[in-house]
Amino acid sequence: MGSGFFALLDDIAAIMDDVAVMSKVAAKKTAGILGDDLAVNAEKASGFASSRELPVLWAISKGSLLNKIIILPIAFLLSAFLPVAIIVILVLGGLFLAYEGAEKIYEYFFPHKHEESEGITNEVFTEEQILEMEKGKIKSAIITDFILSVEIVIIALGTVMEEPLTQQIIVTSIIAVVATIGVYGIVALIVRMDEAGYKLIKHSKSENSPANLIGNLLVKALPLVIKGLTVIGTIALLLVAGGIFVHYIPFFHHYVPQIHLPSIIKEFVIGLVLGFIVLVLISLFKKIFKKKEAKM
């Protein structure tokens, strides 16, 4: 009995070690998406009144958890009964990520002309209107999170596809939970940087005091941090997309190794090229669709 019990403990310990190792691998694979998720959510959670930033972020976090509760069972069912669907979703998701990355780069070099809203600055909104706009932004953030959550779950699941279903469930669920807590925890710290800075400035005794200097640094750093995250997130999107194409599309899997370049550069270039191809195709489709609408 005793030896059997200790053998069971050894088996459990071995499984937990395997889970820990696989979780690390899955975390590395999803790091690119998490970087973009962080940048997107930091941008979406900022711009609210100071007193509303954390409540808004909490609402988005709950929506993100609900997204993953919906996505995880579907992903596990597909993995168990139709594993090829996981690869198809991965490749389609890779095309979406590559498109997003290419679009951000194109937008940087050729920014769209945004129409100025007339009279918006002079309009006074009621509390009900402000809350309604807030709900709209929260809904938009949760929808964006859903798309990114699908990719996080599928990429994490893709790293353990060859493992038993139990380990797939444990590893992917760990990544989903850590992704939500980690991303929104960091976003909460980021969006409150300026508020912490203002408090330090307010309580500082002189302009040259350490509190005043740190406060000013935090206030000025917030927009730079968000811009930096956006750049890192864009690069990560293309790297993740390129990695998906190299590993799951036979043409790239067999052709790319013949090119004598570091794998990170190959994956970035492939992600960028396919991203711009998708961007061109979608732009052409939009133009054709607009012409048809104009004729009707």
mmCIF file of C-alpha atoms in Angstrom:
data_model
loop_
_atom_site.group_PDB
_atom_site.id
_atom_site.type_symbol
_atom_site.label_atom_id
_atom_site.label_comp_id
_atom_site.label_asym_id
_atom_site.label_seq_id
_atom_site.Cartn_x
_atom_site.Cartn_y
_atom_site.Cartn_z
ATOM 1 C CA MET A 1 0.000 0.000 0.000
ATOM 2 C CA GLY A 2 2.713 2.433 1.076
ATOM 3 C CA SER A 3 4.890 1.764 -1.967
ATOM 4 C CA GLY A 4 1.855 2.134 -4.243
ATOM 5 C CA PHE A 5 0.982 5.471 -2.658
ATOM 6 C CA PHE A 6 4.531 6.803 -3.122
ATOM 7 C CA ALA A 7 4.572 5.517 -6.702
ATOM 8 C CA LEU A 8 1.375 7.495 -7.312
ATOM 9 C CA LEU A 9 3.010 10.596 -5.838
ATOM 10 C CA ASP A 10 5.997 10.085 -8.157
ATOM 11 C CA ASP A 11 3.654 9.826 -11.158
ATOM 12 C CA ILE A 12 1.858 13.023 -10.108
ATOM 13 C CA ALA A 13 5.199 14.814 -9.624
ATOM 14 C CA ALA A 14 6.361 13.652 -13.075
ATOM 15 C CA ILE A 15 3.136 14.885 -14.676
ATOM 16 C CA MET A 16 3.467 18.266 -12.902
ATOM 17 C CA ASP A 17 7.081 18.545 -14.107
ATOM 18 C CA ASP A 18 5.933 17.821 -17.667
ATOM 19 C CA VAL A 19 3.139 20.377 -17.309
ATOM 20 C CA ALA A 20 5.581 22.987 -15.988
ATOM 21 C CA VAL A 21 7.975 22.419 -18.910
ATOM 22 C CA MET A 22 5.169 22.474 -21.500
ATOM 23 C CA SER A 23 3.666 25.591 -19.878
ATOM 24 C CA LYS A 24 7.009 27.383 -20.274
ATOM 25 C CA VAL A 25 7.170 26.411 -23.957
ATOM 26 C CA ALA A 26 3.554 27.487 -24.511
ATOM 27 C CA ALA A 27 4.194 30.779 -22.691
ATOM 28 C CA LYS A 28 7.147 31.517 -25.004
ATOM 29 C CA LYS A 29 5.018 30.730 -28.074
ATOM 30 C CA THR A 30 2.209 33.036 -26.915
ATOM 31 C CA ALA A 31 4.509 35.857 -25.752
ATOM 32 C CA GLY A 32 4.059 37.740 -29.017
ATOM 33 C CA ILE A 33 0.274 37.748 -28.740
ATOM 34 C CA LEU A 34 0.503 38.740 -25.077
ATOM 35 C CA GLY A 35 2.692 41.712 -26.038
ATOM 36 C CA ASP A 36 0.116 42.877 -28.548
ATOM 37 C CA ASP A 37 -2.722 42.133 -26.107
ATOM 38 C CA LEU A 38 -0.930 44.271 -23.521
ATOM 39 C CA ALA A 39 -0.414 47.158 -25.939
ATOM 40 C CA VAL A 40 -3.995 47.052 -27.225
ATOM 41 C CA ASN A 41 -5.564 46.904 -23.781
ATOM 42 C CA ALA A 42 -3.300 49.601 -22.334
ATOM 43 C CA GLU A 43 -4.448 51.852 -25.164
ATOM 44 C CA LYS A 44 -8.132 50.956 -24.775
ATOM 45 C CA ALA A 45 -8.114 51.300 -20.959
ATOM 46 C CA SER A 46 -6.561 54.772 -21.047
ATOM 47 C CA GLY A 47 -8.435 57.955 -21.895
ATOM 48 C CA PHE A 48 -11.118 57.552 -19.232
ATOM 49 C CA ALA A 49 -11.630 59.728 -16.181
ATOM 50 C CA SER A 50 -9.145 58.769 -13.480
ATOM 51 C CA SER A 51 -11.884 57.429 -11.188
ATOM 52 C CA ARG A 52 -13.237 55.192 -13.977
ATOM 53 C CA GLU A 53 -9.993 53.608 -15.255
ATOM 54 C CA LEU A 54 -9.891 50.693 -12.799
ATOM 55 C CA PRO A 55 -13.667 49.932 -12.963
ATOM 56 C CA VAL A 56 -13.435 49.912 -16.776
ATOM 57 C CA LEU A 57 -10.372 47.666 -16.653
ATOM 58 C CA TRP A 58 -12.156 45.305 -14.245
ATOM 59 C CA ALA A 59 -15.144 45.110 -16.611
ATOM 60 C CA ILE A 60 -12.839 44.282 -19.538
ATOM 61 C CA SER A 61 -10.986 41.690 -17.407
ATOM 62 C CA LYS A 62 -14.262 39.917 -16.556
ATOM 63 C CA GLY A 63 -15.167 39.951 -20.252
ATOM 64 C CA SER A 64 -11.747 38.477 -21.065
ATOM 65 C CA LEU A 65 -12.266 35.637 -18.572
ATOM 66 C CA LEU A 66 -15.704 34.936 -20.053
ATOM 67 C CA ASN A 67 -14.135 34.879 -23.541
ATOM 68 C CA LYS A 68 -11.678 32.200 -22.433
ATOM 69 C CA ILE A 69 -14.411 30.177 -20.674
ATOM 70 C CA ILE A 70 -16.239 30.087 -24.042
ATOM 71 C CA ILE A 71 -13.131 29.422 -26.169
ATOM 72 C CA LEU A 72 -11.392 26.721 -24.075
ATOM 73 C CA PRO A 73 -14.070 23.957 -24.266
ATOM 74 C CA ILE A 74 -14.492 24.481 -28.018
ATOM 75 C CA ALA A 75 -10.721 24.282 -28.531
ATOM 76 C CA PHE A 76 -10.479 21.063 -26.461
ATOM 77 C CA LEU A 77 -13.364 19.452 -28.372
ATOM 78 C CA LEU A 78 -11.697 20.286 -31.682
ATOM 79 C CA SER A 79 -8.382 18.942 -30.411
ATOM 80 C CA ALA A 80 -10.048 15.671 -29.370
ATOM 81 C CA PHE A 81 -12.291 15.071 -32.388
ATOM 82 C CA LEU A 82 -11.002 17.280 -35.236
ATOM 83 C CA PRO A 83 -7.340 18.165 -34.577
ATOM 84 C CA VAL A 84 -6.780 19.330 -38.157
ATOM 85 C CA ALA A 85 -9.171 22.219 -37.383
ATOM 86 C CA ILE A 86 -6.652 23.528 -34.827
ATOM 87 C CA ILE A 87 -4.009 23.835 -37.546
ATOM 88 C CA VAL A 88 -6.476 25.504 -39.918
ATOM 89 C CA ILE A 89 -7.467 28.013 -37.214
ATOM 90 C CA LEU A 90 -3.789 28.601 -36.400
ATOM 91 C CA VAL A 91 -2.959 29.416 -40.035
ATOM 92 C CA LEU A 92 -6.056 31.636 -40.453
ATOM 93 C CA GLY A 93 -5.184 33.352 -37.177
ATOM 94 C CA GLY A 94 -1.623 33.777 -38.413
ATOM 95 C CA LEU A 95 -2.931 35.528 -41.534
ATOM 96 C CA PHE A 96 -5.027 37.817 -39.337
ATOM 97 C CA LEU A 97 -2.034 38.634 -37.106
ATOM 98 C CA ALA A 98 0.213 39.236 -40.125
ATOM 99 C CA TYR A 99 -2.458 41.516 -41.614
ATOM 100 C CA GLU A 100 -2.710 43.457 -38.332
ATOM 101 C CA GLY A 101 1.049 43.888 -38.150
ATOM 102 C CA ALA A 102 1.326 44.972 -41.801
ATOM 103 C CA GLU A 103 -1.594 47.381 -41.406
ATOM 104 C CA LYS A 104 0.073 49.039 -38.399
ATOM 105 C CA ILE A 105 3.306 49.499 -40.354
ATOM 106 C CA TYR A 106 1.419 50.867 -43.373
ATOM 107 C CA GLU A 107 -0.584 53.196 -41.133
ATOM 108 C CA TYR A 108 2.666 54.516 -39.615
ATOM 109 C CA PHE A 109 4.191 55.433 -42.986
ATOM 110 C CA PHE A 110 0.926 56.383 -44.726
ATOM 111 C CA PRO A 111 -1.489 57.560 -42.018
ATOM 112 C CA HIS A 112 -5.158 57.813 -42.954
ATOM 113 C CA LYS A 113 -6.763 61.221 -42.864
ATOM 114 C CA HIS A 114 -9.250 61.163 -40.029
ATOM 115 C CA GLU A 115 -12.242 63.412 -40.381
ATOM 116 C CA GLU A 116 -12.550 66.020 -37.666
ATOM 117 C CA SER A 117 -15.757 65.902 -35.717
ATOM 118 C CA GLU A 118 -17.467 69.277 -35.784
ATOM 119 C CA GLY A 119 -18.490 70.820 -32.506
ATOM 120 C CA ILE A 120 -17.562 67.778 -30.438
ATOM 121 C CA THR A 121 -15.331 69.790 -28.097
ATOM 122 C CA ASN A 122 -18.138 72.192 -27.189
ATOM 123 C CA GLU A 123 -20.697 69.489 -26.481
ATOM 124 C CA VAL A 124 -21.520 68.762 -22.843
ATOM 125 C CA PHE A 125 -22.398 65.121 -22.160
ATOM 126 C CA THR A 126 -24.734 63.935 -19.425
ATOM 127 C CA GLU A 127 -23.652 61.230 -16.980
ATOM 128 C CA GLU A 128 -25.893 58.715 -18.801
ATOM 129 C CA GLN A 129 -24.259 59.548 -22.154
ATOM 130 C CA ILE A 130 -20.761 59.179 -20.684
ATOM 131 C CA LEU A 131 -21.653 55.779 -19.196
ATOM 132 C CA GLU A 132 -23.170 54.702 -22.518
ATOM 133 C CA MET A 133 -19.975 55.654 -24.385
ATOM 134 C CA GLU A 134 -17.977 53.849 -21.712
ATOM 135 C CA LYS A 135 -20.046 50.691 -22.259
ATOM 136 C CA GLY A 136 -19.387 50.947 -26.001
ATOM 137 C CA LYS A 137 -15.621 51.149 -25.453
ATOM 138 C CA ILE A 138 -15.718 48.223 -23.023
ATOM 139 C CA LYS A 139 -17.674 46.130 -25.549
ATOM 140 C CA SER A 140 -15.157 47.016 -28.289
ATOM 141 C CA ALA A 141 -12.243 46.052 -26.015
ATOM 142 C CA ILE A 142 -13.876 42.703 -25.128
ATOM 143 C CA ILE A 143 -14.464 41.882 -28.815
ATOM 144 C CA THR A 144 -10.791 42.641 -29.587
ATOM 145 C CA ASP A 145 -9.794 40.532 -26.587
ATOM 146 C CA PHE A 146 -11.910 37.647 -27.940
ATOM 147 C CA ILE A 147 -9.922 37.566 -31.196
ATOM 148 C CA LEU A 148 -6.598 37.713 -29.344
ATOM 149 C CA SER A 149 -7.803 35.115 -26.810
ATOM 150 C CA VAL A 150 -8.627 32.686 -29.623
ATOM 151 C CA GLU A 151 -5.055 33.030 -30.884
ATOM 152 C CA ILE A 152 -3.545 32.673 -27.396
ATOM 153 C CA VAL A 153 -5.539 29.508 -26.691
ATOM 154 C CA ILE A 154 -4.955 27.957 -30.127
ATOM 155 C CA ILE A 155 -1.208 28.724 -30.133
ATOM 156 C CA ALA A 156 -0.848 27.352 -26.583
ATOM 157 C CA LEU A 157 -2.849 24.271 -27.567
ATOM 158 C CA GLY A 158 -0.781 23.866 -30.737
ATOM 159 C CA THR A 159 2.392 23.443 -28.648
ATOM 160 C CA VAL A 160 0.930 20.431 -26.791
ATOM 161 C CA MET A 161 -1.110 18.818 -29.586
ATOM 162 C CA GLU A 162 0.954 15.605 -29.369
ATOM 163 C CA GLU A 163 0.401 15.256 -25.626
ATOM 164 C CA PRO A 164 -2.499 13.458 -23.854
ATOM 165 C CA LEU A 165 -5.751 15.431 -23.687
ATOM 166 C CA THR A 166 -5.484 15.875 -19.895
ATOM 167 C CA GLN A 167 -2.142 17.641 -20.229
ATOM 168 C CA GLN A 168 -3.474 19.711 -23.132
ATOM 169 C CA ILE A 169 -6.331 20.914 -20.926
ATOM 170 C CA ILE A 170 -4.078 21.705 -17.935
ATOM 171 C CA VAL A 171 -1.356 23.536 -19.905
ATOM 172 C CA THR A 172 -3.729 25.538 -22.106
ATOM 173 C CA SER A 173 -5.923 26.503 -19.137
ATOM 174 C CA ILE A 174 -2.850 27.662 -17.176
ATOM 175 C CA ILE A 175 -1.737 29.852 -20.084
ATOM 176 C CA ALA A 176 -5.257 31.288 -20.490
ATOM 177 C CA VAL A 177 -5.528 32.215 -16.790
ATOM 178 C CA VAL A 178 -1.964 33.566 -16.543
ATOM 179 C CA ALA A 179 -2.494 35.568 -19.738
ATOM 180 C CA THR A 180 -5.614 37.242 -18.339
ATOM 181 C CA ILE A 181 -4.221 37.988 -14.870
ATOM 182 C CA GLY A 182 -0.771 38.970 -16.173
ATOM 183 C CA VAL A 183 -1.922 41.207 -19.025
ATOM 184 C CA TYR A 184 -4.635 43.071 -17.132
ATOM 185 C CA GLY A 185 -2.506 43.336 -13.985
ATOM 186 C CA ILE A 186 0.265 45.027 -15.958
ATOM 187 C CA VAL A 187 -2.269 47.194 -17.822
ATOM 188 C CA ALA A 188 -3.657 48.369 -14.464
ATOM 189 C CA LEU A 189 -0.165 49.441 -13.396
ATOM 190 C CA ILE A 190 0.459 51.185 -16.717
ATOM 191 C CA VAL A 191 -2.774 53.201 -16.844
ATOM 192 C CA ARG A 192 -2.258 54.356 -13.242
ATOM 193 C CA MET A 193 1.308 55.543 -13.856
ATOM 194 C CA ASP A 194 0.266 59.130 -14.507
ATOM 195 C CA GLU A 195 -2.075 59.160 -11.483
ATOM 196 C CA ALA A 196 0.757 57.942 -9.235
ATOM 197 C CA GLY A 197 2.989 60.590 -10.792
ATOM 198 C CA TYR A 198 0.487 63.400 -10.111
ATOM 199 C CA LYS A 199 0.188 62.304 -6.473
ATOM 200 C CA LEU A 200 3.963 62.333 -6.042
ATOM 201 C CA ILE A 201 4.166 65.811 -7.601
ATOM 202 C CA LYS A 202 1.341 67.053 -5.381
ATOM 203 C CA HIS A 203 3.019 65.843 -2.178
ATOM 204 C CA SER A 204 6.552 66.873 -3.141
ATOM 205 C CA LYS A 205 8.092 69.672 -1.083
ATOM 206 C CA SER A 206 10.137 71.275 -3.855
ATOM 207 C CA GLU A 207 10.714 71.079 -7.601
ATOM 208 C CA ASN A 208 14.066 69.361 -7.102
ATOM 209 C CA SER A 209 12.825 66.777 -4.619
ATOM 210 C CA PRO A 210 13.055 63.073 -5.588
ATOM 211 C CA ALA A 211 9.250 62.728 -5.349
ATOM 212 C CA ASN A 212 8.711 65.574 -7.842
ATOM 213 C CA LEU A 213 11.319 64.203 -10.264
ATOM 214 C CA ILE A 214 9.897 60.666 -10.121
ATOM 215 C CA GLY A 215 6.340 62.021 -10.458
ATOM 216 C CA ASN A 216 7.216 63.995 -13.598
ATOM 217 C CA LEU A 217 9.027 60.967 -14.991
ATOM 218 C CA LEU A 218 5.960 58.749 -14.501
ATOM 219 C CA VAL A 219 3.618 61.293 -16.101
ATOM 220 C CA LYS A 220 5.871 61.784 -19.140
ATOM 221 C CA ALA A 221 6.655 58.066 -19.445
ATOM 222 C CA LEU A 222 3.050 56.845 -19.843
ATOM 223 C CA PRO A 223 2.541 57.811 -23.525
ATOM 224 C CA LEU A 224 6.071 56.598 -24.337
ATOM 225 C CA VAL A 225 5.398 53.239 -22.660
ATOM 226 C CA ILE A 226 2.180 52.765 -24.637
ATOM 227 C CA LYS A 227 3.931 53.710 -27.907
ATOM 228 C CA GLY A 228 6.811 51.371 -27.068
ATOM 229 C CA LEU A 229 4.410 48.525 -26.360
ATOM 230 C CA THR A 230 2.687 49.196 -29.686
ATOM 231 C CA VAL A 231 6.005 48.895 -31.567
ATOM 232 C CA ILE A 232 7.001 45.742 -29.671
ATOM 233 C CA GLY A 233 3.519 44.310 -30.167
ATOM 234 C CA THR A 234 3.653 44.933 -33.940
ATOM 235 C CA ILE A 235 7.018 43.176 -34.281
ATOM 236 C CA ALA A 236 5.751 40.332 -32.097
ATOM 237 C CA LEU A 237 2.622 39.944 -34.250
ATOM 238 C CA LEU A 238 4.714 39.426 -37.377
ATOM 239 C CA LEU A 239 7.118 37.057 -35.617
ATOM 240 C CA VAL A 240 4.284 34.920 -34.224
ATOM 241 C CA ALA A 241 2.531 34.873 -37.615
ATOM 242 C CA GLY A 242 5.768 33.972 -39.416
ATOM 243 C CA GLY A 243 6.444 31.194 -36.903
ATOM 244 C CA ILE A 244 2.980 29.741 -37.524
ATOM 245 C CA PHE A 245 3.499 29.779 -41.305
ATOM 246 C CA VAL A 246 6.960 28.177 -41.074
ATOM 247 C CA HIS A 247 5.801 25.378 -38.752
ATOM 248 C CA TYR A 248 2.375 24.598 -40.199
ATOM 249 C CA ILE A 249 2.572 25.367 -43.954
ATOM 250 C CA PRO A 250 4.627 22.656 -45.724
ATOM 251 C CA PHE A 251 5.941 25.048 -48.414
ATOM 252 C CA PHE A 252 7.559 27.370 -45.873
ATOM 253 C CA HIS A 253 8.578 24.471 -43.629
ATOM 254 C CA HIS A 254 10.633 22.848 -46.416
ATOM 255 C CA TYR A 255 11.734 25.963 -48.338
ATOM 256 C CA VAL A 256 12.758 28.307 -45.510
ATOM 257 C CA PRO A 257 15.539 26.086 -44.044
ATOM 258 C CA GLN A 258 17.417 26.475 -47.366
ATOM 259 C CA ILE A 259 17.713 30.234 -46.749
ATOM 260 C CA HIS A 260 20.774 30.865 -44.583
ATOM 261 C CA LEU A 261 19.348 33.485 -42.230
ATOM 262 C CA PRO A 262 18.560 33.428 -38.487
ATOM 263 C CA SER A 263 15.115 31.892 -37.924
ATOM 264 C CA ILE A 264 13.821 35.052 -36.239
ATOM 265 C CA ILE A 265 14.547 37.101 -39.389
ATOM 266 C CA LYS A 266 13.005 34.456 -41.675
ATOM 267 C CA GLU A 267 9.837 34.360 -39.602
ATOM 268 C CA PHE A 268 9.603 38.173 -39.472
ATOM 269 C CA VAL A 269 10.077 38.536 -43.253
ATOM 270 C CA ILE A 270 7.553 35.791 -44.066
ATOM 271 C CA GLY A 271 5.028 37.299 -41.652
ATOM 272 C CA LEU A 272 5.578 40.763 -43.130
ATOM 273 C CA VAL A 273 5.299 39.653 -46.772
ATOM 274 C CA LEU A 274 2.134 37.586 -46.241
ATOM 275 C CA GLY A 275 0.728 40.366 -44.067
ATOM 276 C CA PHE A 276 1.080 42.898 -46.874
ATOM 277 C CA ILE A 277 -0.400 40.434 -49.393
ATOM 278 C CA VAL A 278 -3.480 40.059 -47.173
ATOM 279 C CA LEU A 279 -3.575 43.844 -46.651
ATOM 280 C CA VAL A 280 -3.581 44.458 -50.432
ATOM 281 C CA LEU A 281 -6.305 41.852 -51.006
ATOM 282 C CA ILE A 282 -8.527 43.263 -48.248
ATOM 283 C CA SER A 283 -7.969 46.844 -49.496
ATOM 284 C CA LEU A 284 -8.989 45.808 -53.027
ATOM 285 C CA PHE A 285 -12.060 44.003 -51.681
ATOM 286 C CA LYS A 286 -13.084 47.118 -49.711
ATOM 287 C CA LYS A 287 -12.716 49.330 -52.804
ATOM 288 C CA ILE A 288 -14.815 46.954 -54.939
ATOM 289 C CA PHE A 289 -17.451 46.756 -52.197
ATOM 290 C CA LYS A 290 -17.605 50.574 -51.896
ATOM 291 C CA LYS A 291 -18.010 50.945 -55.679
ATOM 292 C CA LYS A 292 -20.916 48.480 -55.656
ATOM 293 C CA GLU A 293 -22.536 50.348 -52.755
ATOM 294 C CA ALA A 294 -22.153 53.684 -54.581
ATOM 295 C CA LYS A 295 -23.912 52.302 -57.676
ATOM 296 C CA MET A 296 -26.871 50.971 -55.679
#
